[in-house]
Coordinates of C-alpha atoms and ligand atoms in Angstrom, one line a residue:
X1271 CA 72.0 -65.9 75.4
X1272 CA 69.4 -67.5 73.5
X1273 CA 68.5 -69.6 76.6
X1274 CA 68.0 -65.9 78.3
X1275 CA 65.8 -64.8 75.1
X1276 CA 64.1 -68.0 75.3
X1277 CA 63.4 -67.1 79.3
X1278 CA 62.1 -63.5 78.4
X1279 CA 59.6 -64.9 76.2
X1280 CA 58.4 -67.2 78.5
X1281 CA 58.8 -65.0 81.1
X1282 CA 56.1 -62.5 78.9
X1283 CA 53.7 -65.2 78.4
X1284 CA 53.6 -66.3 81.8
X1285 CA 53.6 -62.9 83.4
X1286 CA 50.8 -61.5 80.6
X1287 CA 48.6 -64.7 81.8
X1288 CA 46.6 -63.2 84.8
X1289 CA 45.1 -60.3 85.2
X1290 CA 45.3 -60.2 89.0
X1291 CA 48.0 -58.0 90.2
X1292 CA 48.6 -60.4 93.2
X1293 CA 49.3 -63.5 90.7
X1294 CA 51.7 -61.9 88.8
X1295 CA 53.9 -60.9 91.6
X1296 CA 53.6 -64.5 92.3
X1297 CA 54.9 -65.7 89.2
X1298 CA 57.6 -62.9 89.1
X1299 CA 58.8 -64.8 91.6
X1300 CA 58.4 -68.0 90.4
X1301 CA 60.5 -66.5 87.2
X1302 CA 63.3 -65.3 89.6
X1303 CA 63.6 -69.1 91.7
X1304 CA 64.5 -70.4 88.1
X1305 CA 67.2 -68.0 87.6
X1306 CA 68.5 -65.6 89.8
X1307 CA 69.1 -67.3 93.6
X1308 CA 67.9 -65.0 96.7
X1309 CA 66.5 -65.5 100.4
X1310 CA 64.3 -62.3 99.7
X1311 CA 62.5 -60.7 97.8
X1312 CA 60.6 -57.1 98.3
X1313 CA 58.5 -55.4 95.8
X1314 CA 57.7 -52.2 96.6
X1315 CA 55.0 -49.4 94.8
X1316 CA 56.3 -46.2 94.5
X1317 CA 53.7 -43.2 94.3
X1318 CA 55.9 -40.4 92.9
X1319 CA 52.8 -37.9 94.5
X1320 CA 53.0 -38.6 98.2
X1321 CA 56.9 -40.0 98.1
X1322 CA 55.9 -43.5 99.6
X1323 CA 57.4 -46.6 99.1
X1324 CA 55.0 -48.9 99.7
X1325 CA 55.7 -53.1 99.7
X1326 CA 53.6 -55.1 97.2
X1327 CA 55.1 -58.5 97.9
X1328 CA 57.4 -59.8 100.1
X1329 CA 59.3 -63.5 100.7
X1330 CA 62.0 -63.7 102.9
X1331 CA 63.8 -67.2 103.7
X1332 CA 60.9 -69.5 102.1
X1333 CA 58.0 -67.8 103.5
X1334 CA 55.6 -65.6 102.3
X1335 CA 55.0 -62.1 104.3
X1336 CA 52.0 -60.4 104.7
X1337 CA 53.2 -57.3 102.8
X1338 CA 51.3 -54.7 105.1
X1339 CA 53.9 -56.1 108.1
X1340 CA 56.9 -54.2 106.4
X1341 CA 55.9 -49.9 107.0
X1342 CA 55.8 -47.7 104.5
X1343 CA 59.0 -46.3 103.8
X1344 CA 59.3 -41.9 102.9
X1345 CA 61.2 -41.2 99.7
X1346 CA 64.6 -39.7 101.3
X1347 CA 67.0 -38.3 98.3
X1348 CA 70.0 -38.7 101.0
X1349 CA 68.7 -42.1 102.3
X1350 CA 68.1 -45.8 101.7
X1351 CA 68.5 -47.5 98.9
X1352 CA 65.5 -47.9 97.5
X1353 CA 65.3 -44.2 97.7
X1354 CA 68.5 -43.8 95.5
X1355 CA 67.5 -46.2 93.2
X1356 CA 63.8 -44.2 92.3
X1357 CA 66.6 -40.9 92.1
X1358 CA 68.5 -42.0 90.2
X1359 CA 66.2 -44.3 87.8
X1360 CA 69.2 -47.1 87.5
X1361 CA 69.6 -50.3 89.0
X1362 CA 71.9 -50.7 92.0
X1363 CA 73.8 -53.7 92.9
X1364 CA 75.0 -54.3 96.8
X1365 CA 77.5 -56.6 97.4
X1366 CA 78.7 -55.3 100.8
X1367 CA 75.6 -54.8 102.7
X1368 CA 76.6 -54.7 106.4
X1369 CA 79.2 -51.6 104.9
X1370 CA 76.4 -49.7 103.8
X1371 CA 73.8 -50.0 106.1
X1372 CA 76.3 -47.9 108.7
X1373 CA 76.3 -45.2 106.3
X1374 CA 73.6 -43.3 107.4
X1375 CA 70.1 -43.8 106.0
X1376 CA 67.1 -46.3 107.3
X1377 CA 67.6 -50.0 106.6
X1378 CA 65.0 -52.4 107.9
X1379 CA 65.9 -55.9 108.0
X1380 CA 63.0 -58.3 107.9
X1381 CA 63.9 -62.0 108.7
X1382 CA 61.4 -65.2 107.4
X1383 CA 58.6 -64.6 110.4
X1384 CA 58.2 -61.4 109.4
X1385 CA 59.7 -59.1 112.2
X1386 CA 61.2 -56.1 111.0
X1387 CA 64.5 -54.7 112.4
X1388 CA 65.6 -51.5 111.9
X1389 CA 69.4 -51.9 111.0
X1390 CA 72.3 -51.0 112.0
X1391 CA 70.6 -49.9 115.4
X1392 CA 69.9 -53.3 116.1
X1393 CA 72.9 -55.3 115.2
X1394 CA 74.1 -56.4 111.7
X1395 CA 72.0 -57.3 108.8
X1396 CA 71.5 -60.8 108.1
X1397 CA 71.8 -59.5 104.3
X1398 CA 75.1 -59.9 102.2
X1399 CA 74.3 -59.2 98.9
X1400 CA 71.5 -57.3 97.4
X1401 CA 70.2 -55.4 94.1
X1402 CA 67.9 -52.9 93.8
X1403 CA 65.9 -52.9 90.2
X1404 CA 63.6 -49.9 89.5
X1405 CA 59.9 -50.4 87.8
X1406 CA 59.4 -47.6 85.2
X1407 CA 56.6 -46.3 83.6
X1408 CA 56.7 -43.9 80.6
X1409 CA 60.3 -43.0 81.9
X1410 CA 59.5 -42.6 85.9
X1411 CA 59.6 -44.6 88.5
X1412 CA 56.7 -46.4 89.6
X1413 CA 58.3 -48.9 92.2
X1414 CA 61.7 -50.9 93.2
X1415 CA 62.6 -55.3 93.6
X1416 CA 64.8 -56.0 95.7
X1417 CA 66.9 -59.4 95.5
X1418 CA 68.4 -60.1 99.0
X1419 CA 71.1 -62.7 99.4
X1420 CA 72.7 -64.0 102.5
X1421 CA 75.3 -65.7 101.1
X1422 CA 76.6 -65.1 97.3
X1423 CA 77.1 -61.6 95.6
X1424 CA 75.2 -60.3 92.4
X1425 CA 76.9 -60.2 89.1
X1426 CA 76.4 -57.5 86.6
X1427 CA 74.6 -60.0 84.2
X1428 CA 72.3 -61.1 86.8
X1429 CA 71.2 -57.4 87.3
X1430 CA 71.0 -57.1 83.8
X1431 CA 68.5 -60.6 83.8
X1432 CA 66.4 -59.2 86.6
X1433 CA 65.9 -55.9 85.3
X1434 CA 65.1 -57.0 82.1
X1435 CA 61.9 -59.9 84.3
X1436 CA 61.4 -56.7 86.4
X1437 CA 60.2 -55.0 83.4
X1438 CA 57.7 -57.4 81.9
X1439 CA 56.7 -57.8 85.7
X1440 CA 55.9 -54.1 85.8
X1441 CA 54.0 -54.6 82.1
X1442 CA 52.2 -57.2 83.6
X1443 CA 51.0 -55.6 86.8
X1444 CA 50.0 -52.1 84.8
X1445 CA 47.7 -54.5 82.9
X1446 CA 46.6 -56.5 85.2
X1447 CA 45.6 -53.0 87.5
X1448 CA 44.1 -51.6 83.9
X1449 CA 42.4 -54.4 83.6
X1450 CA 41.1 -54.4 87.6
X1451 CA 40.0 -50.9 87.1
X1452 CA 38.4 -50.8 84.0
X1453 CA 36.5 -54.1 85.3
X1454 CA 35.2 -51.9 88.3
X1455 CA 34.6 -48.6 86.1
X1456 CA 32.0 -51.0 83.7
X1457 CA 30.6 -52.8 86.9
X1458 CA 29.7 -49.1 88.0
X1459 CA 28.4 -48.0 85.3
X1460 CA 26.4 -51.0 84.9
X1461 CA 25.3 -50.4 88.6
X1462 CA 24.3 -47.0 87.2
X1463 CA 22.7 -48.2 84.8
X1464 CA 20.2 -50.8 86.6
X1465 CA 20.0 -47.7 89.3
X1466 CA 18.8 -45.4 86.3
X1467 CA 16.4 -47.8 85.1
X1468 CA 14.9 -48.6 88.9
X1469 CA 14.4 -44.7 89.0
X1470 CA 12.8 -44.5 85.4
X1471 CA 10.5 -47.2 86.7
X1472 CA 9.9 -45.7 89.8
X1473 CA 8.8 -42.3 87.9
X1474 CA 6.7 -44.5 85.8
X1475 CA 5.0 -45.9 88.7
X1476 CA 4.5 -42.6 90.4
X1477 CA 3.0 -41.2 87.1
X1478 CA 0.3 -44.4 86.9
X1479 CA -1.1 -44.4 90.3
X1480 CA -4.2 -42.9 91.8
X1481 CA -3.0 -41.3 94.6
X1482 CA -1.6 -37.7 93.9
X1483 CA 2.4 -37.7 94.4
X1484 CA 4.8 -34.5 95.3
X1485 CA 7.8 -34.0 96.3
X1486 CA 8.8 -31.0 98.4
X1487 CA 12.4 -30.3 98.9
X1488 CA 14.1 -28.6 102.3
X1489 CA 13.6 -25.2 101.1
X1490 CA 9.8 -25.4 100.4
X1491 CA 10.0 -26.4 96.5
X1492 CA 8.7 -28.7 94.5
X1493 CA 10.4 -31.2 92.9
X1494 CA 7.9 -34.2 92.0
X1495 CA 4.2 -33.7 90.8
X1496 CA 3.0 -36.9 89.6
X1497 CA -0.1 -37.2 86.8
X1498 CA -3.0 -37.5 89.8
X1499 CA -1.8 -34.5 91.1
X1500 CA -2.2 -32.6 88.4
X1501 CA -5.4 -34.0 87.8
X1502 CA -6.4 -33.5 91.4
X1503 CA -5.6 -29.3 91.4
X1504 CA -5.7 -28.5 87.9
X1505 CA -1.9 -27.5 88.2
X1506 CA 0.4 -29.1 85.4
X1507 CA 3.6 -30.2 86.7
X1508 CA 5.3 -26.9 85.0
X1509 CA 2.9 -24.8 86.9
X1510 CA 4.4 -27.2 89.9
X1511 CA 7.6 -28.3 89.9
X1512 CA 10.2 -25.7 91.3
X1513 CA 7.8 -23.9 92.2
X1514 CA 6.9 -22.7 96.0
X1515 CA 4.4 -25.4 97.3
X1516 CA 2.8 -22.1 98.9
X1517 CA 2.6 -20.6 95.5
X1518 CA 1.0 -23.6 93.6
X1519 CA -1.1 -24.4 96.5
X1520 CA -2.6 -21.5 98.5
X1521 CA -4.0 -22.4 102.2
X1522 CA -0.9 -24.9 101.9
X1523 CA 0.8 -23.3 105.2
X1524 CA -2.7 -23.9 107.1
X1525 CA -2.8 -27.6 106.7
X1526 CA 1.1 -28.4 105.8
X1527 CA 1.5 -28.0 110.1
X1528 CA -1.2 -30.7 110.5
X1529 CA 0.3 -33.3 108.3
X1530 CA 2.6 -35.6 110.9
X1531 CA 5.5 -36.7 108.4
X1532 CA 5.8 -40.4 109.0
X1533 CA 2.4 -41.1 110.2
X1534 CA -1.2 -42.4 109.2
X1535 CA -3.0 -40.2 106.5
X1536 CA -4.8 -36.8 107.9
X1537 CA -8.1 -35.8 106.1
X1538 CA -7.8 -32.0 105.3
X1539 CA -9.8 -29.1 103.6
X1540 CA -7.9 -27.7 100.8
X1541 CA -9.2 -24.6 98.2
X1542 CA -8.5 -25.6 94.9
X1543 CA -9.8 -23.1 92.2
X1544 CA -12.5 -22.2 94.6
X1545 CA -14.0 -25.3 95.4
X1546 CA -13.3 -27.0 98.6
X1547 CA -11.7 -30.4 98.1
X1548 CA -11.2 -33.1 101.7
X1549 CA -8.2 -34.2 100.9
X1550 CA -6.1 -37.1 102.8
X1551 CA -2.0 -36.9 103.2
X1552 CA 0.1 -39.3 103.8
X1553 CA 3.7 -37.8 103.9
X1554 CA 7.1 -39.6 104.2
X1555 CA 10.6 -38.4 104.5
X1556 CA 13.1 -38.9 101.6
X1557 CA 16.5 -38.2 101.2
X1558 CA 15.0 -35.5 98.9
X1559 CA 12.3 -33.6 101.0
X1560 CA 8.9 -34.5 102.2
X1561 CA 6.6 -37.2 99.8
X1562 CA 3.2 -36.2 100.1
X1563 CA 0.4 -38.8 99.2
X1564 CA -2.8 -37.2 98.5
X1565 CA -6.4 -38.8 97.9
X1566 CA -9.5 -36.7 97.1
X1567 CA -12.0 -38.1 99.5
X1568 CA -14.9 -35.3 98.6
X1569 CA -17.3 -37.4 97.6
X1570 CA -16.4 -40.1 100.0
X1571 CA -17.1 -37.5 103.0
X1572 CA -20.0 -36.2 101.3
X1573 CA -21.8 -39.6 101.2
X1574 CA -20.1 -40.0 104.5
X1575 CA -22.5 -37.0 105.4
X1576 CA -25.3 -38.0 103.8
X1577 CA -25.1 -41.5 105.2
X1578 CA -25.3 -39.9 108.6
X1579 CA -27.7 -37.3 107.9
X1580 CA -29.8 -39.9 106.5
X1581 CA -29.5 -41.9 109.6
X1582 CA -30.7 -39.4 111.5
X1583 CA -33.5 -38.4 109.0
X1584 CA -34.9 -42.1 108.9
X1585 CA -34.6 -41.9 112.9
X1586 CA -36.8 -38.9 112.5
X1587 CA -39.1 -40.0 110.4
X1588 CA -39.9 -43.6 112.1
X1589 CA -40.3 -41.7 115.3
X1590 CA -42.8 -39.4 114.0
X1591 CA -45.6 -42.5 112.7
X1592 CA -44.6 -44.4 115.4
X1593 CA -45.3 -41.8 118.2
X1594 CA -48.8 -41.3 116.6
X1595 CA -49.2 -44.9 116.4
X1596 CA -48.7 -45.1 120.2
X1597 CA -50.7 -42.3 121.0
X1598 CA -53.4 -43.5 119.2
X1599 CA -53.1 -46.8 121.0
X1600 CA -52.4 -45.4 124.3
X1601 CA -55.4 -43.4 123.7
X1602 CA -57.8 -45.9 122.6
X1603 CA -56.7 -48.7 126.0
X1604 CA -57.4 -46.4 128.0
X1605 CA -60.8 -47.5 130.2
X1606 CA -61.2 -44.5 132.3
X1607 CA -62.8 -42.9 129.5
X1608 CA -65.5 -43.1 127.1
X1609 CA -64.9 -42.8 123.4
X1610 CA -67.1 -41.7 121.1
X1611 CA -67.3 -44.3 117.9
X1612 CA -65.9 -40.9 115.8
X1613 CA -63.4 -40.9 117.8
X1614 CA -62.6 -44.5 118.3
X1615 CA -62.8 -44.2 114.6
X1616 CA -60.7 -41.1 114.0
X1617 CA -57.7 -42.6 116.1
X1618 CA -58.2 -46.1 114.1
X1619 CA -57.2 -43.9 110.7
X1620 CA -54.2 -42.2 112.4
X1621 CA -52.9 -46.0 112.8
X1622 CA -53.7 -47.1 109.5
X1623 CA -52.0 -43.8 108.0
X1624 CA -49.2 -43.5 110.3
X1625 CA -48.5 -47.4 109.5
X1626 CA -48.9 -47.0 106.0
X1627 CA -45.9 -44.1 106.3
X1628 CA -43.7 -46.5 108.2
X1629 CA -43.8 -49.1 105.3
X1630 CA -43.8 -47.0 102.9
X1631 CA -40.2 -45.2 104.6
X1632 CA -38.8 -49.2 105.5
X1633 CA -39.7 -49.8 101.8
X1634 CA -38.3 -46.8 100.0
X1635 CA -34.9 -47.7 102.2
X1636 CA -35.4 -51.7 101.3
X1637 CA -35.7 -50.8 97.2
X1638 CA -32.7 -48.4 97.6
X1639 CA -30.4 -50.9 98.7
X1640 CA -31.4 -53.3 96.4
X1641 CA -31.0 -51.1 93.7
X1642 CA -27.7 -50.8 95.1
X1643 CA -27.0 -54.4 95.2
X1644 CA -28.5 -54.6 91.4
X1645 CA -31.2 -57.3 93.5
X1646 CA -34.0 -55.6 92.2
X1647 CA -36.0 -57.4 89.0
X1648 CA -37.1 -55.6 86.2
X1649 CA -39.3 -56.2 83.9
X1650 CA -39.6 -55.3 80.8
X1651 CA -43.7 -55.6 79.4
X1652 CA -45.6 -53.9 77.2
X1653 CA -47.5 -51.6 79.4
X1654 CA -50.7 -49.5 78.2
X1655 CA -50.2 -46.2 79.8
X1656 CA -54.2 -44.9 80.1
X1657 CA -55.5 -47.7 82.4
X1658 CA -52.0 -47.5 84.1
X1659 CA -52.1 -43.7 84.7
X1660 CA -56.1 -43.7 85.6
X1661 CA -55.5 -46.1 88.4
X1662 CA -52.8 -44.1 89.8
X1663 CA -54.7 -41.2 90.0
X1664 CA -57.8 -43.2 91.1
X1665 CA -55.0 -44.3 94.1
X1666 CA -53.4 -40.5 95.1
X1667 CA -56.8 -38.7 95.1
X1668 CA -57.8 -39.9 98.7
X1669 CA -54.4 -38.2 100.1
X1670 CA -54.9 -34.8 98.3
X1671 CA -54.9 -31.9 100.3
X1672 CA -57.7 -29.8 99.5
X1673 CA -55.9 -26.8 98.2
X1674 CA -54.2 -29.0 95.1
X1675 CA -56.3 -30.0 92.3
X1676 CA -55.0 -33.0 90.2
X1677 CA -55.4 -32.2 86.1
X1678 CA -54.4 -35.7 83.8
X1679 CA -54.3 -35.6 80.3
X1680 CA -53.4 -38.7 78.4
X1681 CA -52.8 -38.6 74.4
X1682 CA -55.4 -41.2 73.1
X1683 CA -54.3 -44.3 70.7
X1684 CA -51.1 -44.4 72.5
X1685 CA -49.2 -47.8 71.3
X1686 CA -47.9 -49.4 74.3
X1687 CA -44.6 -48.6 76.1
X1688 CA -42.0 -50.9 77.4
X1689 CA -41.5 -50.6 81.0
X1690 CA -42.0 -53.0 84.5
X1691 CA -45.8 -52.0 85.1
X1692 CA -45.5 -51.7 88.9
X1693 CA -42.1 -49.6 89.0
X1694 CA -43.9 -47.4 86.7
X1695 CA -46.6 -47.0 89.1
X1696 CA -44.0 -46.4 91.8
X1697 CA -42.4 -43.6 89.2
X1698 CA -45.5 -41.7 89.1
X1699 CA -46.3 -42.0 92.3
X1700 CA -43.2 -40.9 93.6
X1701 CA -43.4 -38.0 91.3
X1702 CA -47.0 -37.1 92.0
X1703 CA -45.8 -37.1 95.8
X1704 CA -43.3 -34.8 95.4
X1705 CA -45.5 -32.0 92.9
X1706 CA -48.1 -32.1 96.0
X1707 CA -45.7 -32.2 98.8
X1708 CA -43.0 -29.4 97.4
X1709 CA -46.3 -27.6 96.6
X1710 CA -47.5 -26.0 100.7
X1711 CA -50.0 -24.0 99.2
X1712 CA -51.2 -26.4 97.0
X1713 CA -52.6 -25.2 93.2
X1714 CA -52.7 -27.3 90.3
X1715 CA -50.4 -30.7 89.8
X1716 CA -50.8 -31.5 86.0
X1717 CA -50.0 -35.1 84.5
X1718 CA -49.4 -35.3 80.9
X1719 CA -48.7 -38.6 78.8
X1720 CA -47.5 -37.9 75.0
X1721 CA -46.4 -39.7 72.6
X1722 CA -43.5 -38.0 70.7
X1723 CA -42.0 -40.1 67.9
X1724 CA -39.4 -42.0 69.6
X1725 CA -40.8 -43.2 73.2
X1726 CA -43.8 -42.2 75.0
X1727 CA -43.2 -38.8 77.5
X1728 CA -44.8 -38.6 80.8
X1729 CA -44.7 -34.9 82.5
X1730 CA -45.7 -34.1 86.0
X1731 CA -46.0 -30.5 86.4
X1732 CA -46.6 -28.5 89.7
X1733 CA -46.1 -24.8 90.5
X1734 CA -44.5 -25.0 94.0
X1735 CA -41.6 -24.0 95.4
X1736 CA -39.2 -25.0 92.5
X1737 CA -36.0 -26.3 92.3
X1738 CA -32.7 -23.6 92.3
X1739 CA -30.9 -24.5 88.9
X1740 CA -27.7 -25.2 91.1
X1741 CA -29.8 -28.3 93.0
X1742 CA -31.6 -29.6 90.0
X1743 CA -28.9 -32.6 89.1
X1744 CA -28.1 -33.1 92.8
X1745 CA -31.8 -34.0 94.2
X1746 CA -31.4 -37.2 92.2
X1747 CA -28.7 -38.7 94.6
X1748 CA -29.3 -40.8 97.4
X1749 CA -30.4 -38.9 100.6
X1750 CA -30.1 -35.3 99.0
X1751 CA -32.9 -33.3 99.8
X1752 CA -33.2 -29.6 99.6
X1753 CA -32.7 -27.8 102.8
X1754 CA -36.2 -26.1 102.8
X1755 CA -38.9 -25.5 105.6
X1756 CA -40.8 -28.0 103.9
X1757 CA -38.5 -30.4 103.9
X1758 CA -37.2 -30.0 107.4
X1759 CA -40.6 -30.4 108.5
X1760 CA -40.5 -34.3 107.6
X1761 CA -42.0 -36.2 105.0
X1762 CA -39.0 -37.4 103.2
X1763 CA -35.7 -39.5 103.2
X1764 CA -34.1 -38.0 100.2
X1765 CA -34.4 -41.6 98.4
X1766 CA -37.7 -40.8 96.8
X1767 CA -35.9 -39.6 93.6
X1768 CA -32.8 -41.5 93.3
X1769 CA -35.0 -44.7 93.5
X1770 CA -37.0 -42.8 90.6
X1771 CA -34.7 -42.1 88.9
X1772 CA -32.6 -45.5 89.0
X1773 CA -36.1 -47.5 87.9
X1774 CA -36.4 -44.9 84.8
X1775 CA -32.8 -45.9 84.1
X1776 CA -33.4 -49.4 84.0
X1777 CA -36.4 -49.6 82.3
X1778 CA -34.5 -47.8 79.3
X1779 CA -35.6 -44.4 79.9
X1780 CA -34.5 -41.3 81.0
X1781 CA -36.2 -38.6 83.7
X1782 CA -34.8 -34.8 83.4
X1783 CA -36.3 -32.1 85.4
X1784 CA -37.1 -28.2 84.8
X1785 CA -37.9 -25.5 87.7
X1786 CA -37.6 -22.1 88.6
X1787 CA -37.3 -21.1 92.2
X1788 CA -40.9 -20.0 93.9
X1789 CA -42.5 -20.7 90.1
X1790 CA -43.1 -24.5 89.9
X1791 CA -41.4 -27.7 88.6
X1792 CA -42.0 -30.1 85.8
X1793 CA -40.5 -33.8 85.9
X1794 CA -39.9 -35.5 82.5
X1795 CA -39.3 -39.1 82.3
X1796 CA -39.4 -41.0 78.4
X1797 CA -39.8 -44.6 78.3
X1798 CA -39.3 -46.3 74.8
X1799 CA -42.0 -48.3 72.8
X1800 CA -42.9 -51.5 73.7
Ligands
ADP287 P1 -37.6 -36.5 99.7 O1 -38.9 -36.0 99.0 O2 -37.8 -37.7 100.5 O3 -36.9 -35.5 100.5 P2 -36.7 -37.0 97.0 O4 -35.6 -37.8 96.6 O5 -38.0 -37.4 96.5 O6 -36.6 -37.0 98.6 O7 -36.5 -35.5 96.6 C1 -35.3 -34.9 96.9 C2 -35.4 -33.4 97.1 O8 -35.8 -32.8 95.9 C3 -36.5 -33.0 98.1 O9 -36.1 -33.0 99.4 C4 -37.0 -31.7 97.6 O10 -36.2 -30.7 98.2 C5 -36.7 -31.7 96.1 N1 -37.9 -31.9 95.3 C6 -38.3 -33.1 94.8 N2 -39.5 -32.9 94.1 C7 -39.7 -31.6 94.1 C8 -40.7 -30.8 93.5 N3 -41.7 -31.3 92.8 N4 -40.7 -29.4 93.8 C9 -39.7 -28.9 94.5 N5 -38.7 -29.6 95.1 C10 -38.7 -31.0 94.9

């Protein structure tokens, strides 16, 4: 007996070692070789919900069967063995198996390659002796061993041996499957995790980038408004999210048609609070709805516009110098005529002029782009603004029409300011240009030097056509010009300002302007002492 205690422990130990329900079967069996003898060996699961006995492991004559090979077997109260054994919860021992197998019931023999018989249809069983052992759980039965031998019967004590290994085999296994499955329930929710932290990173992406980022779901919602978005249409992601994309975005059902889903980005016009916006949309299926991407390209299309509009303006206004070049020229070859030395002379000044207007348009375009490339020195010297602001004037009188009178009135004593002399001169001279050209019925252009405590203040004031309020900050971009008759009729690239305006900047000044529409304009610009 104590040898039998001695075998139970061991038997625990070994059994408790793995937690694979596959090796503990194995070792079950090892167990079993040591005490009990048999040519087979069946353990079968037993779901007590669907009534199937299903076989675990199975080794039959020395060889190990692939325990999918042996069928399922439906609980049958009246039948088999095994079914009578999970009835009747108790351990049944078989000594005179070819009796019982013709007593009604299924019996499936299964020899050491595996085949299965049914039996008795198929002849006699090559079984003699067998027991049955239940597996309980908490009371039911969970599953049923069978011993097979082909030669000696059971004993009662062997039974009692087997069901007492068949219990710690059924220990084992519940723990080992515990084990299995709380292994896989931690793996998910680790998977759940790192899935949970991909989407939190995701979102934080989303919110980062430029591009605005919603999500519209299959019934028109919105699900996803990312920090750009909000930024791009003034709607907060509560105004947004589960909200009808039609609602939070009206003039969406216009557009939404022309965005290809899956395809490159569309430039659109979209209202938002009144103002038109170009937007571009990129939009992508998810397993969630429809991911819009959306840029504002506004001001790209504007400069888009002004680039060619400018294009066309320069085109414009190289033809018109050079066509009075050429008819000058043309003019003046000709030997079929006679000119008059006025004349010869008159058409000699159209040249000069028309020449002096081509490089003055190729250098206004020249000085922008080096501006924008930052290519253009400045100085920064101490510049005495009476002589400066005298020879100026001495310069633009020549080209005044005769309708605009030129006033200048210089503070005397002024200290000396800190500017580039000859970007200055370019300053006023661009200014000056403008008072007399925005001025078609000419009247008086008034220059004005003061010294105010903190810089010295030149003012050019006209009264001309003025400047609506809405246009005052915009004719200080590049190419913008006012869409007057005056303008339309030539004389201008729109670069006159911006150039002014960028030398101010980076001489340390500033230029501001003041109009009124049909009432005049007056140009500021403050330079710092020297
Ligand atoms: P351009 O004179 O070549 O058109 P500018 O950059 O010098 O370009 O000026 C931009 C626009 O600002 C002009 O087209 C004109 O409509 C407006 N503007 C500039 N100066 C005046 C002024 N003194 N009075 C009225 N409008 C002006």
């Amino acid at each position: 007996m104590t040898s039998r205690v001695q075998l139970l422990l061991d038997a625990a130990r070994y059994l408790g070692e793995t937690l694979e329900p596959g090796r503990v079967h194995e070792r079950f069996h090892e167990l079993l070789a040591d005490s009990i003898h048999h040519d087979g060996v069946v353990v079968s699961d037993y779901d007590p919900d669907e009534q199937v006995i299903r076989c675990e492991y199975a080794w039959v004559e020395g060889n190990r069967l692939d325990p999918s090979t042996l069928p399922p077997v439906h609980y049958n109260p009246e039948g088999g063995m095994q079914s009578k054994v999970i009835k009747s919860g108790e351990p049944l021992l078989a000594n005179d198996v070819v009796e019982r197998v013709k007593g009604g019931g299924t019996f499936y023999d299964v020899d050491k390659e595996g085949t299965v018989r049914k039996v008795p249809d198929t002849g006699p069983p090559g079984t003699q002796a067998a027991m049955m052992l239940p597996v309980k759980h908490e009371g039911r039965v969970v599953g049923v061993v069978q011993l097979m031998s082909d030669s000696e019967p059971y004993t009662d004590e062997q039974v009692e041996l087997a069901e007492a290994l068949v219990a710690l085999m059924g220990a084992a296994v519940r723990n080992a499957r515990l084990h299995r499955a709380a292994a896989a329930e931690s793996a998910a929710r680790v998977r759940a995790e790192a899935v949970a932290a991909e989407r939190e990173q995701a979102a934080n992406v989303l919110e980062a980038v430029g591009e605005g980022i919603f999500l519209v779901d299959g019934d028109g919602i919105v699900r996803l408004w990312n920090r750009a978005a909000v930024g791009l249409t003034g709607k907060t992601a509560d105004d947004a999210c589960d909200h009808a994309i039609a609602e939070v975005l009206p003039g969406w059902e216009t557009i939404a048609g022309q965005i290809r889903i899956g395809e490159g980005p569309v430039t659109l016009p979209l209202e938002v609070d009144g103002a038109e916006l170009w937007l571009s949309f990129v939009a992508v299926r998810s397993a969630e709805g429809v991911v819009y991407a959306v840029r504002d390209l506004t001001s790209e299309r504007a400069l888009e516009e002004a680039k060619s509009e400018f294009v066309a303006t320069v085109s414009h206004e190289l033809r018109t110098p050079m066509a009075g070049i050429y008819g000058a020229a043309q003019t003046l070859l000709r030997e079929d005529i006679e000119l008059e030395p006025s004349d010869r002379r008159m058409l000699l000044e159209i040249i000069a002029t028309q020449a002096v207007r081509l490089s003055q348009i190729t250098e206004e375009v020249l000085i922008a782009s080096r501006l924008d490339r930052d290519e253009l020195p400045i100085e920064r010297e101490r510049v005495d603004l009476g002589p400066l602001v005298a020879e100026t004037i001495e310069h633009m009188r020549s080209r005044l029409p005769d309708a605009t009178t030129l006033a200048v009135d210089v503070e005397p004593d002024l200290p000396p300011a800190s500017a580039d002399r000859d970007r200055l001169q370019q300053v006023l001279v661009n200014l000056l240009d403008n008072a007399v050209k925005y001025s078609p019925n000419g009247g008086p252009v008034v220059l004005e030097v003061t010294g105010p405590a903190d810089g010295v203040r030149i003012t050019v004031e006209d009264s001309g056509l003025g400047i609506p309020s809405s246009e005052q900050q915009r004719i200080f971009e590049k190419f913008y010009r006012l869409d007057t008759q005056v303008s339309r009729a030539g004389g201008g690239t729109g670069l006159g300002l911006y150039i002014t305006r960028e030398l101010v900047r980076r001489m340390g000044g500033t230029i501001g302007v003041q109009s009124e529409l049909g009432v005049g304009s007056t140009f500021t610009v403050d330079l710092p002492w020297a």
